[in-house]
PDB file of C-alpha atoms in Angstrom:
ATOM      1  CA  MET A1269      93.760 127.745  59.687  1.00  0.00           C
ATOM      2  CA  SER A1270      90.334 128.488  61.133  1.00  0.00           C
ATOM      3  CA  THR A1271      87.249 128.279  59.642  1.00  0.00           C
ATOM      4  CA  SER A1272      84.537 131.129  59.382  1.00  0.00           C
ATOM      5  CA  VAL A1273      81.549 131.389  61.338  1.00  0.00           C
ATOM      6  CA  THR A1274      79.316 130.547  58.305  1.00  0.00           C
ATOM      7  CA  GLU A1275      81.294 127.483  57.504  1.00  0.00           C
ATOM      8  CA  LEU A1276      81.011 125.996  61.070  1.00  0.00           C
ATOM      9  CA  SER A1277      77.335 126.749  60.930  1.00  0.00           C
ATOM     10  CA  GLU A1278      77.047 124.786  57.620  1.00  0.00           C
ATOM     11  CA  LEU A1279      79.039 122.025  59.256  1.00  0.00           C
ATOM     12  CA  ARG A1280      77.098 121.930  62.284  1.00  0.00           C
ATOM     13  CA  ARG A1281      73.855 121.771  60.344  1.00  0.00           C
ATOM     14  CA  ARG A1282      74.961 118.956  58.100  1.00  0.00           C
ATOM     15  CA  LEU A1283      76.095 116.975  61.138  1.00  0.00           C
ATOM     16  CA  SER A1284      72.745 117.531  62.594  1.00  0.00           C
ATOM     17  CA  ARG A1285      71.250 116.094  59.583  1.00  0.00           C
ATOM     18  CA  VAL A1286      73.610 113.163  59.885  1.00  0.00           C
ATOM     19  CA  VAL A1287      72.175 112.572  63.563  1.00  0.00           C
ATOM     20  CA  LEU A1288      68.827 112.626  62.558  1.00  0.00           C
ATOM     21  CA  VAL A1289      69.062 110.430  59.631  1.00  0.00           C
ATOM     22  CA  HIS A1290      70.903 107.822  61.653  1.00  0.00           C
ATOM     23  CA  VAL A1291      68.701 108.073  64.596  1.00  0.00           C
ATOM     24  CA  ALA A1292      65.683 107.128  62.189  1.00  0.00           C
ATOM     25  CA  LEU A1293      67.746 104.414  60.588  1.00  0.00           C
ATOM     26  CA  SER A1294      68.733 103.102  63.954  1.00  0.00           C
ATOM     27  CA  VAL A1295      65.031 102.765  64.997  1.00  0.00           C
ATOM     28  CA  GLY A1296      64.113 101.075  61.671  1.00  0.00           C
ATOM     29  CA  PHE A1297      66.930  98.417  62.232  1.00  0.00           C
ATOM     30  CA  ALA A1298      65.842  98.044  65.732  1.00  0.00           C
ATOM     31  CA  LEU A1299      62.307  97.180  64.457  1.00  0.00           C
ATOM     32  CA  LEU A1300      63.872  94.810  62.286  1.00  0.00           C
ATOM     33  CA  ALA A1301      65.765  92.994  65.123  1.00  0.00           C
ATOM     34  CA  ALA A1302      62.352  93.021  66.933  1.00  0.00           C
ATOM     35  CA  GLY A1303      60.778  91.320  64.158  1.00  0.00           C
ATOM     36  CA  GLY A1304      63.411  88.486  64.119  1.00  0.00           C
ATOM     37  CA  VAL A1305      62.752  87.920  67.730  1.00  0.00           C
ATOM     38  CA  SER A1306      59.063  87.812  67.146  1.00  0.00           C
ATOM     39  CA  SER A1307      59.321  85.573  64.287  1.00  0.00           C
ATOM     40  CA  SER A1308      61.254  82.804  65.902  1.00  0.00           C
ATOM     41  CA  ALA A1309      58.175  81.663  67.613  1.00  0.00           C
ATOM     42  CA  GLY A1310      55.927  81.616  64.722  1.00  0.00           C
ATOM     43  CA  ARG A1311      55.904  79.895  61.375  1.00  0.00           C
ATOM     44  CA  ALA A1312      58.871  82.445  60.101  1.00  0.00           C
ATOM     45  CA  GLY A1313      61.551  80.738  62.165  1.00  0.00           C
ATOM     46  CA  ALA A1314      63.856  81.012  59.186  1.00  0.00           C
ATOM     47  CA  PHE A1315      64.000  84.538  59.192  1.00  0.00           C
ATOM     48  CA  ALA A1316      64.697  84.869  62.828  1.00  0.00           C
ATOM     49  CA  VAL A1317      68.598  84.935  63.255  1.00  0.00           C
ATOM     50  CA  PRO A1318      69.303  86.749  60.010  1.00  0.00           C
ATOM     51  CA  TRP A1319      66.969  89.489  60.762  1.00  0.00           C
ATOM     52  CA  LEU A1320      68.166  89.604  64.402  1.00  0.00           C
ATOM     53  CA  VAL A1321      71.744  89.964  63.131  1.00  0.00           C
ATOM     54  CA  ILE A1322      70.936  92.514  60.347  1.00  0.00           C
ATOM     55  CA  GLY A1323      68.815  94.607  62.856  1.00  0.00           C
ATOM     56  CA  VAL A1324      71.241  94.579  65.704  1.00  0.00           C
ATOM     57  CA  ALA A1325      74.201  95.545  63.676  1.00  0.00           C
ATOM     58  CA  GLY A1326      72.300  97.986  61.709  1.00  0.00           C
ATOM     59  CA  ALA A1327      70.904  99.637  64.816  1.00  0.00           C
ATOM     60  CA  LEU A1328      74.320  99.667  66.613  1.00  0.00           C
ATOM     61  CA  GLY A1329      76.309 100.855  63.520  1.00  0.00           C
ATOM     62  CA  ALA A1330      73.661 103.732  62.890  1.00  0.00           C
ATOM     63  CA  SER A1331      73.776 104.707  66.555  1.00  0.00           C
ATOM     64  CA  LEU A1332      77.443 104.674  66.784  1.00  0.00           C
ATOM     65  CA  ILE A1333      77.492 106.899  63.505  1.00  0.00           C
ATOM     66  CA  ALA A1334      74.889 109.296  65.243  1.00  0.00           C
ATOM     67  CA  ALA A1335      76.905 109.543  68.287  1.00  0.00           C
ATOM     68  CA  ALA A1336      80.090 110.244  66.382  1.00  0.00           C
ATOM     69  CA  ALA A1337      78.399 113.087  64.299  1.00  0.00           C
ATOM     70  CA  TRP A1338      76.742 114.529  67.571  1.00  0.00           C
ATOM     71  CA  ARG A1339      80.177 114.529  69.646  1.00  0.00           C
ATOM     72  CA  LEU A1340      81.950 116.133  66.551  1.00  0.00           C
ATOM     73  CA  ARG A1341      78.932 118.473  66.314  1.00  0.00           C
ATOM     74  CA  ALA A1342      79.157 119.360  70.118  1.00  0.00           C
ATOM     75  CA  GLY A1343      83.122 119.699  69.810  1.00  0.00           C
ATOM     76  CA  LEU A1344      82.556 122.309  66.964  1.00  0.00           C
ATOM     77  CA  ALA A1345      80.076 124.247  68.888  1.00  0.00           C
ATOM     78  CA  ALA A1346      82.511 124.487  71.825  1.00  0.00           C
ATOM     79  CA  GLY A1347      85.090 125.617  69.571  1.00  0.00           C
ATOM     80  CA  ARG A1348      87.273 122.359  69.429  1.00  0.00           C
ATOM     81  CA  SER A1349      87.791 120.300  66.301  1.00  0.00           C
ATOM     82  CA  SER A1350      90.183 117.758  67.885  1.00  0.00           C
ATOM     83  CA  GLY A1351      87.449 115.131  68.071  1.00  0.00           C
ATOM     84  CA  SER A1352      87.322 114.827  64.027  1.00  0.00           C
ATOM     85  CA  ARG A1353      89.914 111.935  64.021  1.00  0.00           C
ATOM     86  CA  TRP A1354      87.709 110.182  66.759  1.00  0.00           C
ATOM     87  CA  ALA A1355      84.496 110.615  64.908  1.00  0.00           C
ATOM     88  CA  VAL A1356      86.008 109.199  61.656  1.00  0.00           C
ATOM     89  CA  ARG A1357      87.550 106.194  63.294  1.00  0.00           C
ATOM     90  CA  TRP A1358      84.232 105.371  65.146  1.00  0.00           C
ATOM     91  CA  GLU A1359      82.215 105.745  61.791  1.00  0.00           C
ATOM     92  CA  ALA A1360      84.730 103.448  60.226  1.00  0.00           C
ATOM     93  CA  SER A1361      84.388 100.856  62.921  1.00  0.00           C
ATOM     94  CA  ALA A1362      80.753 101.177  62.544  1.00  0.00           C
ATOM     95  CA  ARG A1363      80.840 100.572  58.815  1.00  0.00           C
ATOM     96  CA  LEU A1364      83.091  97.771  59.066  1.00  0.00           C
ATOM     97  CA  GLY A1365      80.965  95.928  61.682  1.00  0.00           C
ATOM     98  CA  MET A1366      77.988  96.492  59.652  1.00  0.00           C
ATOM     99  CA  ALA A1367      79.557  95.080  56.594  1.00  0.00           C
ATOM    100  CA  LEU A1368      80.807  91.903  58.458  1.00  0.00           C
ATOM    101  CA  ALA A1369      77.483  91.344  59.954  1.00  0.00           C
ATOM    102  CA  ALA A1370      75.790  91.535  56.660  1.00  0.00           C
ATOM    103  CA  ALA A1371      78.156  88.629  55.355  1.00  0.00           C
ATOM    104  CA  VAL A1372      77.317  86.673  58.691  1.00  0.00           C
ATOM    105  CA  ALA A1373      73.602  87.144  58.310  1.00  0.00           C
ATOM    106  CA  LEU A1374      73.716  85.992  54.640  1.00  0.00           C
ATOM    107  CA  ALA A1375      75.616  82.883  55.406  1.00  0.00           C
ATOM    108  CA  VAL A1376      73.452  82.168  58.546  1.00  0.00           C
ATOM    109  CA  GLY A1377      70.099  82.878  56.256  1.00  0.00           C
ATOM    110  CA  VAL A1378      71.697  80.284  53.714  1.00  0.00           C
ATOM    111  CA  ALA A1379      72.340  77.745  56.535  1.00  0.00           C
ATOM    112  CA  VAL A1380      69.031  78.023  58.352  1.00  0.00           C
ATOM    113  CA  ALA A1381      66.755  78.357  55.110  1.00  0.00           C
ATOM    114  CA  PRO A1382      64.051  75.509  55.048  1.00  0.00           C
ATOM    115  CA  ALA A1383      64.306  72.850  52.594  1.00  0.00           C
ATOM    116  CA  GLY A1384      61.782  72.772  49.808  1.00  0.00           C
ATOM    117  CA  SER A1385      59.801  75.258  47.957  1.00  0.00           C
ATOM    118  CA  GLU A1386      60.343  77.961  50.437  1.00  0.00           C
ATOM    119  CA  ARG A1387      64.034  77.927  50.467  1.00  0.00           C
ATOM    120  CA  GLY A1388      64.737  80.225  47.688  1.00  0.00           C
ATOM    121  CA  PHE A1389      62.283  82.914  48.971  1.00  0.00           C
ATOM    122  CA  VAL A1390      63.873  82.743  52.647  1.00  0.00           C
ATOM    123  CA  ILE A1391      67.246  83.195  51.085  1.00  0.00           C
ATOM    124  CA  GLY A1392      66.008  85.810  48.765  1.00  0.00           C
ATOM    125  CA  VAL A1393      64.540  87.954  51.366  1.00  0.00           C
ATOM    126  CA  ASP A1394      67.754  87.464  53.694  1.00  0.00           C
ATOM    127  CA  ALA A1395      69.921  88.431  50.755  1.00  0.00           C
ATOM    128  CA  ALA A1396      67.854  91.529  50.061  1.00  0.00           C
ATOM    129  CA  LEU A1397      68.150  92.678  53.646  1.00  0.00           C
ATOM    130  CA  ALA A1398      71.703  91.829  54.085  1.00  0.00           C
ATOM    131  CA  GLY A1399      72.570  93.529  50.771  1.00  0.00           C
ATOM    132  CA  ALA A1400      70.806  96.591  52.092  1.00  0.00           C
ATOM    133  CA  LEU A1401      72.923  96.631  55.403  1.00  0.00           C
ATOM    134  CA  ALA A1402      75.799  96.286  53.146  1.00  0.00           C
ATOM    135  CA  LEU A1403      74.873  99.007  50.902  1.00  0.00           C
ATOM    136  CA  PHE A1404      74.208 101.154  54.054  1.00  0.00           C
ATOM    137  CA  ALA A1405      77.578 100.317  55.307  1.00  0.00           C
ATOM    138  CA  LEU A1406      79.222 101.429  52.040  1.00  0.00           C
ATOM    139  CA  ALA A1407      77.278 104.666  51.736  1.00  0.00           C
ATOM    140  CA  ALA A1408      77.606 105.840  55.402  1.00  0.00           C
ATOM    141  CA  GLY A1409      80.505 108.123  55.067  1.00  0.00           C
ATOM    142  CA  ASP A1410      78.985 111.427  56.110  1.00  0.00           C
ATOM    143  CA  VAL A1411      80.968 112.236  59.047  1.00  0.00           C
ATOM    144  CA  ARG A1412      84.200 111.578  57.259  1.00  0.00           C
ATOM    145  CA  ARG A1413      82.849 113.640  54.180  1.00  0.00           C
ATOM    146  CA  ALA A1414      81.899 116.379  56.602  1.00  0.00           C
ATOM    147  CA  VAL A1415      85.427 116.390  58.470  1.00  0.00           C
ATOM    148  CA  ARG A1416      87.196 116.454  54.965  1.00  0.00           C
ATOM    149  CA  SER A1417      85.145 119.330  53.531  1.00  0.00           C
ATOM    150  CA  SER A1418      85.766 121.215  56.745  1.00  0.00           C
ATOM    151  CA  GLU A1419      89.488 120.668  56.647  1.00  0.00           C
ATOM    152  CA  ARG A1420      89.492 121.559  52.828  1.00  0.00           C
ATOM    153  CA  THR A1421      87.711 124.881  53.483  1.00  0.00           C
ATOM    154  CA  ALA A1422      90.103 125.468  56.524  1.00  0.00           C
ATOM    155  CA  ALA A1423      93.152 124.932  54.274  1.00  0.00           C
ATOM    156  CA  SER A1424      91.923 127.035  51.434  1.00  0.00           C
ATOM    157  CA  SER A1425      91.126 130.035  53.786  1.00  0.00           C
ATOM    158  CA  ALA A1426      94.540 129.527  55.344  1.00  0.00           C
ATOM    159  CA  GLY A1427      96.293 129.556  51.991  1.00  0.00           C
TER     160      GLY A1427
END
């Protein structure tokens, strides 16, 4: 029922990579949110609200996933595996929130897009960024995959 030292070490390394990648993504999404805030004053005002929604949702979601992976990693280092359900639930909540925010950002982007020749461009850019957030929400399952692989190896070593 218990996992070996090498399996725990590999799982901790995997979770460390998850933390690093998601912290970097969080910074990138925060920069997008900052771009949305600064664009409201300039000529790119149509980008402001969708970029702010996408940036804030992406930064919060990536930070939440990184925190879940970090807490799970810390629990494994202390010899506890009881935090795995908590980590998977937090990751699922972050993914759902990011997917919903992508849909909201796209709807807002279409609603605030200017009339005229720039409308298609603004909607296209907002749709691309909302799509990127939605794809990130769909692809972000690293904590869940890590927990499942550790449970599989524990079950195979017990049987």
